[in-house]
PDB file of C-alpha atoms and ligand atoms in Angstrom:
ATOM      1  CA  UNK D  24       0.000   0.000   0.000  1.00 78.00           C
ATOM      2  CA  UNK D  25       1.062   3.784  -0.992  1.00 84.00           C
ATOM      3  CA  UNK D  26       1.896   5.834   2.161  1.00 89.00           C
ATOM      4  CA  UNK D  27       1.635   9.640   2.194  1.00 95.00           C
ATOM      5  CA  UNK D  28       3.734  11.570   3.899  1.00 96.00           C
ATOM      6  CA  UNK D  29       1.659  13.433   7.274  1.00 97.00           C
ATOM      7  CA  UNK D  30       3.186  16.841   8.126  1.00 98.00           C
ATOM      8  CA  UNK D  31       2.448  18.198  11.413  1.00 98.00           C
ATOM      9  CA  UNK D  32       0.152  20.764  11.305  1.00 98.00           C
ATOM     10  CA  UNK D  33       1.650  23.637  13.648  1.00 99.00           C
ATOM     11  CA  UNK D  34       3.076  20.603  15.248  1.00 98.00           C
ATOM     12  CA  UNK D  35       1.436  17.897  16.441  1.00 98.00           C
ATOM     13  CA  UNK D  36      -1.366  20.557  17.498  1.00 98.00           C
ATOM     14  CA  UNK D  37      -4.207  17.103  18.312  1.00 98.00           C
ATOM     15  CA  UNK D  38      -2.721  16.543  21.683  1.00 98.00           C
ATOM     16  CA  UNK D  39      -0.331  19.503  22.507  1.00 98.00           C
ATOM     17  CA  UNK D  40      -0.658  23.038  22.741  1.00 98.00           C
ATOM     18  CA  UNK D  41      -0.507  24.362  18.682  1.00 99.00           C
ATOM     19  CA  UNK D  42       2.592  26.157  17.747  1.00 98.00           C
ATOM     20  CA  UNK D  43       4.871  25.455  20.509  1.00 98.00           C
ATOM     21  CA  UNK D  44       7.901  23.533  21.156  1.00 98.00           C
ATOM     22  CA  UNK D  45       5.962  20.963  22.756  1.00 98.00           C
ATOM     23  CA  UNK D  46       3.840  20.461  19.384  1.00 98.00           C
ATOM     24  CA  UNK D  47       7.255  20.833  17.205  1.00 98.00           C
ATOM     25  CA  UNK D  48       9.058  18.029  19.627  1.00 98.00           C
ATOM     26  CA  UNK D  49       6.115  15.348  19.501  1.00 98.00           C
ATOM     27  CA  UNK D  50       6.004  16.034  16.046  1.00 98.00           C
ATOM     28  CA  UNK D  51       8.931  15.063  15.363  1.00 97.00           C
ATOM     29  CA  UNK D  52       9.229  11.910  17.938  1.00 97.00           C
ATOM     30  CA  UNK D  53       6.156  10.853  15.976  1.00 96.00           C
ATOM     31  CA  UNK D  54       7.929  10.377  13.041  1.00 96.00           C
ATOM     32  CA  UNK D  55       6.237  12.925  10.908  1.00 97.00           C
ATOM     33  CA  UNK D  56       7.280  13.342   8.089  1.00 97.00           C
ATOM     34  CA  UNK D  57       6.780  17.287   7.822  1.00 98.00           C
ATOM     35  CA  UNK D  58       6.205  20.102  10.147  1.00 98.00           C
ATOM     36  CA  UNK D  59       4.081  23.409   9.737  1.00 98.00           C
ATOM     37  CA  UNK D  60       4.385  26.172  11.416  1.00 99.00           C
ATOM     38  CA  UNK D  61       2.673  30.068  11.806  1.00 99.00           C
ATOM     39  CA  UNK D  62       5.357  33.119  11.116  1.00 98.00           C
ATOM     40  CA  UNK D  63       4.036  36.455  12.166  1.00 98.00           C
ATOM     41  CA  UNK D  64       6.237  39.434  13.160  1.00 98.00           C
ATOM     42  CA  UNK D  65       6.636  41.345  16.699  1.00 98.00           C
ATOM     43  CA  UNK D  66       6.618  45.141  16.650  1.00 98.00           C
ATOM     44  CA  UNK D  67      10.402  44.778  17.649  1.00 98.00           C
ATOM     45  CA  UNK D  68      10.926  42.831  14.366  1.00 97.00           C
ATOM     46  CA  UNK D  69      11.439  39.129  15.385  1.00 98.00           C
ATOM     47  CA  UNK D  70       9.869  36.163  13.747  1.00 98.00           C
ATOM     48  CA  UNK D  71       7.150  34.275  16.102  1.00 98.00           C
ATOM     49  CA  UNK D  72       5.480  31.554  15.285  1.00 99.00           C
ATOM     50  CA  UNK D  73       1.629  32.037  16.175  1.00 99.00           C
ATOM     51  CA  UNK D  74      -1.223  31.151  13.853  1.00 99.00           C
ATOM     52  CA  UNK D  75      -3.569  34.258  14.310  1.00 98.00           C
ATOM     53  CA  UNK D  76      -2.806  37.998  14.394  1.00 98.00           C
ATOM     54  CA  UNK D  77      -3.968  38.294  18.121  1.00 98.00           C
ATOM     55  CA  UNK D  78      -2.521  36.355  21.105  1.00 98.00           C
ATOM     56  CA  UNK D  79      -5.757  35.680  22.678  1.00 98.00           C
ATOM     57  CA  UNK D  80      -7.098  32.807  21.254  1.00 98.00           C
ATOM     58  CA  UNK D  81      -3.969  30.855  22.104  1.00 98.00           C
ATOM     59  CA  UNK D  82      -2.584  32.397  25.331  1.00 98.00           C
ATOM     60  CA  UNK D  83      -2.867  34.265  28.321  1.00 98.00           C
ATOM     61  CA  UNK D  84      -2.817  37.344  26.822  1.00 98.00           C
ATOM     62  CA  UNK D  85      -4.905  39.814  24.731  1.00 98.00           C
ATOM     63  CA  UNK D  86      -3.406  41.887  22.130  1.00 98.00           C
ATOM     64  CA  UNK D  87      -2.341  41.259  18.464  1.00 98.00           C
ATOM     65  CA  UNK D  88       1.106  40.067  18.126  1.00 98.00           C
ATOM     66  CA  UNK D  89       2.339  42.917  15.644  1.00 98.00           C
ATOM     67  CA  UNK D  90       2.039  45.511  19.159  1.00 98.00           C
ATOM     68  CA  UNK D  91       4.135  43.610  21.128  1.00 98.00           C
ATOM     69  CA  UNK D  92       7.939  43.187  21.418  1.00 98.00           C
ATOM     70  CA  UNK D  93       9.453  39.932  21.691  1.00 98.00           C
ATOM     71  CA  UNK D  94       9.863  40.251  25.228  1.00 98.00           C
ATOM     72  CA  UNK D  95       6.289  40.945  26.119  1.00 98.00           C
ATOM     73  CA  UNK D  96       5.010  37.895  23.890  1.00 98.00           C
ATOM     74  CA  UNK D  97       7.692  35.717  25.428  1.00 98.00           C
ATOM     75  CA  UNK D  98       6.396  36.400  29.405  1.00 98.00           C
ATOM     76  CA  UNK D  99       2.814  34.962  27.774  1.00 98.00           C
ATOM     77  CA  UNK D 100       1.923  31.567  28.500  1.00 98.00           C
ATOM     78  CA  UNK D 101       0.979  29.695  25.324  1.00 98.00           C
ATOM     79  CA  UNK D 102      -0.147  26.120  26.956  1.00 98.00           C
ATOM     80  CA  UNK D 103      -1.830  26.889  30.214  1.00 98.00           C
ATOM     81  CA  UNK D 104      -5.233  26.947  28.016  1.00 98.00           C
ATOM     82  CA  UNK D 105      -4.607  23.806  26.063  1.00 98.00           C
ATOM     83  CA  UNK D 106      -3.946  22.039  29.442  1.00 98.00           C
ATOM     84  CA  UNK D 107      -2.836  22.580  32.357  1.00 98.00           C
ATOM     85  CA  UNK D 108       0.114  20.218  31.953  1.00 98.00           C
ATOM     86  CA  UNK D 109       2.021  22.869  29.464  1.00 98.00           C
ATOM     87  CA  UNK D 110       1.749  25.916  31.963  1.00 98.00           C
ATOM     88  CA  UNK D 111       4.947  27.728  31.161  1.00 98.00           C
ATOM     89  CA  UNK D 112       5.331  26.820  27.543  1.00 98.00           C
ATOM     90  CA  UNK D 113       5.804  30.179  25.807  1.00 98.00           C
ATOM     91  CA  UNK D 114       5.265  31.506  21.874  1.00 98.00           C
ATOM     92  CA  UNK D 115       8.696  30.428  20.318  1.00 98.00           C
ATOM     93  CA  UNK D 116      10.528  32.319  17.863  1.00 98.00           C
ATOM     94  CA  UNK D 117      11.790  31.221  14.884  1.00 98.00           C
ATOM     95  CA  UNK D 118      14.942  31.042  15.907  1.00 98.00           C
ATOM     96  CA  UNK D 119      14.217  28.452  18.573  1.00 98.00           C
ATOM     97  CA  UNK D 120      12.255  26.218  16.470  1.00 98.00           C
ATOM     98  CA  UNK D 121      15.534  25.929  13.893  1.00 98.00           C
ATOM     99  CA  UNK D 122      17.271  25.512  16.117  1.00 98.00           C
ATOM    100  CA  UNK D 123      15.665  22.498  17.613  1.00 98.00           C
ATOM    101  CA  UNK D 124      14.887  21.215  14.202  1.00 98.00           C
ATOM    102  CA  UNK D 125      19.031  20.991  13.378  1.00 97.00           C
ATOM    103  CA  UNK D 126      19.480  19.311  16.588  1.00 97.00           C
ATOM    104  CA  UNK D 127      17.180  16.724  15.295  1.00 95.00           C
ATOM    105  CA  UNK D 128      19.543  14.072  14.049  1.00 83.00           C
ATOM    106  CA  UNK D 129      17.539  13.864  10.879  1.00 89.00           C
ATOM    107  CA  UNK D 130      15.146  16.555   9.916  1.00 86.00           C
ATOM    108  CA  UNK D 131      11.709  16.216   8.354  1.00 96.00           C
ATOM    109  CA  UNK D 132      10.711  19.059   6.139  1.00 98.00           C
ATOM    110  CA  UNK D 133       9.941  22.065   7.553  1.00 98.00           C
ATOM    111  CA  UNK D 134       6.843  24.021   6.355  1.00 98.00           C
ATOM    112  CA  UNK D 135       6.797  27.766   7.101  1.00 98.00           C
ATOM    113  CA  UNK D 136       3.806  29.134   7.147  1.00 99.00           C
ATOM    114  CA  UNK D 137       4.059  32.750   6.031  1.00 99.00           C
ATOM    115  CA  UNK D 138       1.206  34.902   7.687  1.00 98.00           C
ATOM    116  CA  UNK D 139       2.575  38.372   6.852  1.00 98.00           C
ATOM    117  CA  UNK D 140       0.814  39.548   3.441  1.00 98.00           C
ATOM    118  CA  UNK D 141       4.103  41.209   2.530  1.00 98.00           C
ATOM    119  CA  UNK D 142       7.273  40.929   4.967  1.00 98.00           C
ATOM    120  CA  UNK D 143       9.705  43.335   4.878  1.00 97.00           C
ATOM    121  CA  UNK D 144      12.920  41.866   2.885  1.00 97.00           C
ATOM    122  CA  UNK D 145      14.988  42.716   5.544  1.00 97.00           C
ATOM    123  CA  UNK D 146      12.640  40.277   7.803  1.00 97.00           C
ATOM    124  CA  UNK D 147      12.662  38.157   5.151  1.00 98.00           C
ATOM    125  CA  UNK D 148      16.677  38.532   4.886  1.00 98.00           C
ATOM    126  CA  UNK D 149      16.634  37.715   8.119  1.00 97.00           C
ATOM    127  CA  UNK D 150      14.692  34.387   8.362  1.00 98.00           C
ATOM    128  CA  UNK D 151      17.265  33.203   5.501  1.00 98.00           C
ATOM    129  CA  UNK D 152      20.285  33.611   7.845  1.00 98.00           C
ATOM    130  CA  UNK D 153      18.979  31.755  10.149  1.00 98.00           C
ATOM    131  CA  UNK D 154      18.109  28.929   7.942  1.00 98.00           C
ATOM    132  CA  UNK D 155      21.500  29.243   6.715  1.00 98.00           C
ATOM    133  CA  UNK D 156      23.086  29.338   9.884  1.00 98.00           C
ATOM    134  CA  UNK D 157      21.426  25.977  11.417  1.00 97.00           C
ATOM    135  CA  UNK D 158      21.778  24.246   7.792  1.00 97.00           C
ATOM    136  CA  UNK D 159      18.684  23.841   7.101  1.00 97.00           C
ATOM    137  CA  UNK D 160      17.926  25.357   3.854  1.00 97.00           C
ATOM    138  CA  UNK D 161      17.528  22.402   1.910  1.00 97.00           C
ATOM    139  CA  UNK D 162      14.422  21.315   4.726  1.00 98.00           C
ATOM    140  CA  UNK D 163      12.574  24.272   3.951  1.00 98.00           C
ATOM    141  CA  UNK D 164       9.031  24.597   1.937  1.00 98.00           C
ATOM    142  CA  UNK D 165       7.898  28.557   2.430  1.00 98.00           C
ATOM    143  CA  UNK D 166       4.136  28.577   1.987  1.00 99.00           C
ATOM    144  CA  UNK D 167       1.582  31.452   2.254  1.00 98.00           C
ATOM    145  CA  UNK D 168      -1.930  32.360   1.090  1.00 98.00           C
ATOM    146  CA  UNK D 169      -0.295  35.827   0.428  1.00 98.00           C
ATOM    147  CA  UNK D 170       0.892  35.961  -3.917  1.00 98.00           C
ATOM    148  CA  UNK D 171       3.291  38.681  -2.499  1.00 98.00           C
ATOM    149  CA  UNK D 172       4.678  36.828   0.301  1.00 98.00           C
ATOM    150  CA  UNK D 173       5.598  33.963  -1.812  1.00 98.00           C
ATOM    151  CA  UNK D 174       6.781  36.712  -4.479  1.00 98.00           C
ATOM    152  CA  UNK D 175       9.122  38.172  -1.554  1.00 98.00           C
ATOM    153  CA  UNK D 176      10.912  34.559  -0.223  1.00 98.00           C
ATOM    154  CA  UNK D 177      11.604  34.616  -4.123  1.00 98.00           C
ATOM    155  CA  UNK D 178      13.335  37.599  -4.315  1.00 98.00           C
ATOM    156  CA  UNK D 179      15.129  36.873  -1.555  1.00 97.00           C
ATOM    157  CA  UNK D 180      16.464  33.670  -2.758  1.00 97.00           C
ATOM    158  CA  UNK D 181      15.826  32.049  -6.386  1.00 97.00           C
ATOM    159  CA  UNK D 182      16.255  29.260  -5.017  1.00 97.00           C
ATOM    160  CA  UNK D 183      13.972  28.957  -1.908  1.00 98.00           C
ATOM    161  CA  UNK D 184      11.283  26.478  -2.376  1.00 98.00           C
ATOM    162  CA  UNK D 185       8.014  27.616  -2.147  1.00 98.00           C
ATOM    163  CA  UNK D 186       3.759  26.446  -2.081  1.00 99.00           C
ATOM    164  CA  UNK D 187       0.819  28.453  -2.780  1.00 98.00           C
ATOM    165  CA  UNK D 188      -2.224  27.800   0.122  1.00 98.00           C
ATOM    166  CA  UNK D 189      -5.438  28.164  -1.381  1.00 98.00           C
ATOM    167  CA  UNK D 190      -8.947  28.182   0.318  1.00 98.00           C
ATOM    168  CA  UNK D 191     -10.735  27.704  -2.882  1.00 97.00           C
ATOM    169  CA  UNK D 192      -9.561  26.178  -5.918  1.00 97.00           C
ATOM    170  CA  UNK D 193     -10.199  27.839  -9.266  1.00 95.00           C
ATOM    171  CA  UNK D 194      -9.803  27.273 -12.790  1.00 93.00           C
ATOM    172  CA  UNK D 195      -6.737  29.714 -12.764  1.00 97.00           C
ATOM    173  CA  UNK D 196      -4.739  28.291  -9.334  1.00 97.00           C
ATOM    174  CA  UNK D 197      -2.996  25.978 -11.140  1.00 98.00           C
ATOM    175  CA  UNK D 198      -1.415  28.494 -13.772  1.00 98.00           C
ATOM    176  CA  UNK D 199      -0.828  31.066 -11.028  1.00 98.00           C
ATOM    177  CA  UNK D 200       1.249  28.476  -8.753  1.00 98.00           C
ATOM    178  CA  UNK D 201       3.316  27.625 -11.663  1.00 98.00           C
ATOM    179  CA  UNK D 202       3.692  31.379 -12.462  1.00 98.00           C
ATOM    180  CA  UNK D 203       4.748  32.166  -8.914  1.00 98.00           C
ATOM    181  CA  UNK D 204       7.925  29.708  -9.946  1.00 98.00           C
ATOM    182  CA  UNK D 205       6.135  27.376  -6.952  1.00 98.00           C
ATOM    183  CA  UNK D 206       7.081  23.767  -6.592  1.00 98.00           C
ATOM    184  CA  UNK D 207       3.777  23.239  -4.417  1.00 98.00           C
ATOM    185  CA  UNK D 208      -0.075  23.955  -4.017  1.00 98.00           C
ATOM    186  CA  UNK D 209      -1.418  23.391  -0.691  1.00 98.00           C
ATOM    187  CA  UNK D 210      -5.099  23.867  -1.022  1.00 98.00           C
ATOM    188  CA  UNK D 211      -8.322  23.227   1.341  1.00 98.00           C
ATOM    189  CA  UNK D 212      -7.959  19.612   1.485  1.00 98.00           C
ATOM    190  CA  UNK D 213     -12.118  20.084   0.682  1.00 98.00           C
ATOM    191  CA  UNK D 214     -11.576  21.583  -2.885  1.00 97.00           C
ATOM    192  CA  UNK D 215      -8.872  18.512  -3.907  1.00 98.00           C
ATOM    193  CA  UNK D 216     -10.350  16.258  -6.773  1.00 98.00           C
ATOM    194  CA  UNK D 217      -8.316  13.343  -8.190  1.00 98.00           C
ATOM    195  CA  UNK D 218      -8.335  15.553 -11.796  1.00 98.00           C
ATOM    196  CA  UNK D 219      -7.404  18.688  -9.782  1.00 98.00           C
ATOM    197  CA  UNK D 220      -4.307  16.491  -8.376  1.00 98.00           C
ATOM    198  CA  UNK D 221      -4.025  14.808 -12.040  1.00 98.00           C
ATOM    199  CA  UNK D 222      -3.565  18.288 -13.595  1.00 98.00           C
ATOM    200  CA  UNK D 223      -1.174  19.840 -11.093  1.00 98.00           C
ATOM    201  CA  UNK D 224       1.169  16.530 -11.087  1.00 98.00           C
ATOM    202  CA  UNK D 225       1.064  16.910 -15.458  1.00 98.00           C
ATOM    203  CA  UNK D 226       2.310  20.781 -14.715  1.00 98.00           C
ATOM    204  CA  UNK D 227       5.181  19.307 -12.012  1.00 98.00           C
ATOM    205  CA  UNK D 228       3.668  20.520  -8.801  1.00 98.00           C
ATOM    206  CA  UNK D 229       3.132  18.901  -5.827  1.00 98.00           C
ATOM    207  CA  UNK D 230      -0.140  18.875  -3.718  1.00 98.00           C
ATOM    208  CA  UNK D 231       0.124  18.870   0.008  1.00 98.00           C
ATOM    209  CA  UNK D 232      -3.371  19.454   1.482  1.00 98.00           C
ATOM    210  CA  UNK D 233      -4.672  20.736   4.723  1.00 98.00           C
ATOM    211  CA  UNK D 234      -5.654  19.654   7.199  1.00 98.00           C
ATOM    212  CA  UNK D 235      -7.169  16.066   7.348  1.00 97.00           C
ATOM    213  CA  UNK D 236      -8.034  15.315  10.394  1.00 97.00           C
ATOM    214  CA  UNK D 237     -10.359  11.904  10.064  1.00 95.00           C
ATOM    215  CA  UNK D 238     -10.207   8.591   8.339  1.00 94.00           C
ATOM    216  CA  UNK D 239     -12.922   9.884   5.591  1.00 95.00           C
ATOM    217  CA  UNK D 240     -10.948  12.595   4.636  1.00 96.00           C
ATOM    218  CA  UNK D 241      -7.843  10.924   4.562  1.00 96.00           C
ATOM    219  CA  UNK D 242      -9.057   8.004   2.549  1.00 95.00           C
ATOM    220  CA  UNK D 243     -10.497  10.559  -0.048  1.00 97.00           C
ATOM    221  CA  UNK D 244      -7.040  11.985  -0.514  1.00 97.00           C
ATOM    222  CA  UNK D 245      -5.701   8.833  -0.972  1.00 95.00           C
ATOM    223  CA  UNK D 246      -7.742   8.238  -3.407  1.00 96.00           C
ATOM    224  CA  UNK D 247      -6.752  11.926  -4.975  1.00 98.00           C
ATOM    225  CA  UNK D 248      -2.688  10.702  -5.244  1.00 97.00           C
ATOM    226  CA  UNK D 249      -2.032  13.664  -3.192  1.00 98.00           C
ATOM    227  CA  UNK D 250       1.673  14.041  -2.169  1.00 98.00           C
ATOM    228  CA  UNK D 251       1.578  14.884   1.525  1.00 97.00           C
ATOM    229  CA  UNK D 252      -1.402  15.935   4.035  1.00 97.00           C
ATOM    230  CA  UNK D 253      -0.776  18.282   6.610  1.00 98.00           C
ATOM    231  CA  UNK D 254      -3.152  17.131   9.402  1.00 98.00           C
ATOM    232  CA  UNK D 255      -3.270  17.912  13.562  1.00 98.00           C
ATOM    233  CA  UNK D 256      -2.543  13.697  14.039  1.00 97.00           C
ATOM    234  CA  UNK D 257       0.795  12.620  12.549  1.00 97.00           C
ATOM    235  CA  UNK D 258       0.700  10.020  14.497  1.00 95.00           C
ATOM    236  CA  UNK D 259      -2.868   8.663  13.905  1.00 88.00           C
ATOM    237  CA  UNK D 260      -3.386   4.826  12.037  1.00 82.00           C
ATOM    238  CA  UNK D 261      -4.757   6.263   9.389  1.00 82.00           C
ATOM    239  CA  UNK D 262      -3.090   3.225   7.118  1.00 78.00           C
ATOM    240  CA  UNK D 263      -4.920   0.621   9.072  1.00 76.00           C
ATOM    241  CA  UNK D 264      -8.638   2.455   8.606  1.00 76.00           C
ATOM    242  CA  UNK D 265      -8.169   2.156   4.592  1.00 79.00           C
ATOM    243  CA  UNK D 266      -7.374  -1.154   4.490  1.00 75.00           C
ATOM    244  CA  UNK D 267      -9.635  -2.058   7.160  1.00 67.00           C
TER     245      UNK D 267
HETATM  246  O1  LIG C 316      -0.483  25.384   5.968  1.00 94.79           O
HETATM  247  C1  LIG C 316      -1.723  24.764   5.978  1.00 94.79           C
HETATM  248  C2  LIG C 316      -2.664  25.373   6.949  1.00 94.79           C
HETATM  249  O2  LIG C 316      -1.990  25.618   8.133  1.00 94.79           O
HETATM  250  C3  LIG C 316      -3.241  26.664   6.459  1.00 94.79           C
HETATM  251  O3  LIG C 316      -4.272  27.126   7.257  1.00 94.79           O
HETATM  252  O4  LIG C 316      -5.250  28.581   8.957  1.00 94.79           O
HETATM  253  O5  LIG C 316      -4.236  26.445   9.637  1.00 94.79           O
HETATM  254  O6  LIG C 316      -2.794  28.309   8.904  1.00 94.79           O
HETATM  255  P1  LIG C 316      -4.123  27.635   8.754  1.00 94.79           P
HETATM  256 CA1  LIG C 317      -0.707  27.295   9.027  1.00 94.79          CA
END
């Protein structure tokens, strides 16, 4: 039987907090084969990885992220509401999260999730130094819903390999990803047909869909060929419920 590759989507966010270290680390020990995270930008310019533009959903605090320095959204407890067993973990930066991932003693691909519509290059700049710097640049996939954030990580570097996220799929998504230089669409796992994956794979693009969370789903994009899902249970049997 065909096995797709399960990415862990902003870690492995079923059973630990989203988006924190804890998420990133059983990821990983899980044996995904991916992991997605959030990037969004404190007012002090540092990378943070937190899926929506406030703090509140996810922490202890209120605010959106983009008014807060570093240090402020580091004092916030990001696990205390998930369960009380992660009291203390905190929002990590980027930094951290590479440089756990080149610790690992073979790392999965890395999926970063670009939520900023249009970084600044010199953030942008920034985030490639410190792929550089923990070798990790050939374990990186930039993705975004944002044309001009993908348009941005290109500018930056040629090279950087990058996905387009789409919410719905249309009869022009394919022709933009491609146009975007893209090696990747990750759309709304919802909108994937087998001849949407059919025509993607005959233009040389990969699709990774998100997020699959049950056996139904996951089963459908099996039967889709799709490439990779990015789902909140990296670890779930979802092999033994097809054949089953
Ligand atoms: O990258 C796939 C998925 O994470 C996109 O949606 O809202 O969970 O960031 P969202
Ligand atoms: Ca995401």
């Amino acid at each position: 039987m065909r096995t797709i590759p399960l990415w862990a989507h902003r870690g492995y966010s079923g059973r630990y907090p989203e988006n924190t270290m804890a998420a990133f680390i059983a990821g990983v020990e899980a044996g995904a084969s991916g992991i997605e995270c959030d990037l969004r930008e404190t007012s002090d310019g540092h990378l943070v990885i937190l899926h929506d533009a406030t703090v509140d959903r996810t922490t202890d605090g209120v605010g959106a992220i983009e008014d807060m320095t570093l240090d402020e959204a580091r004092r916030l407890d990001a696990g205390i509401g998930f369960h009380p067993a992660f009291t203390g973990a905190c929002i990590p930066t980027l930094e951290e999260f590479l440089a756990y991932m080149s610790y690992v003693a073979s790392p999965c691909l890395i999926n970063l999730e670009w939520k900023l519509p249009a970084p600044r290059p010199a953030v942008v700049q920034n985030a490639f130094q410190r792929i550089e710097a923990y070798g990790l640049a050939s374990f990186i996939l930039h993705s975004s819903f944002h044309v001009e954030s993908l348009r941005r990580v290109k500018q930056a570097n040629p090279h950087a390999r990058t996905a387009l996220l789409v919410d719905e799929v249309d009869a022009g998504t394919i022709d933009q990803t491609v146009a975007l230089g893209a090696e990747a669409i990750h759309p709304n796992y919802h909108q994937v047909t087998p001849n949407f994956v059919r025509r993607a794979h005959q233009q040389g693009l990969r699709v990774n869909p998100f997020t699959v969370n049950d056996a139904r789903g996951f089963a459908w994009m099996y039967e889709c060929n799709v490439d990779a899902v990015i789902t909140n249970w990296p670890a779930a049997q979802w092999w033994k419920q097809i054949e089953s």
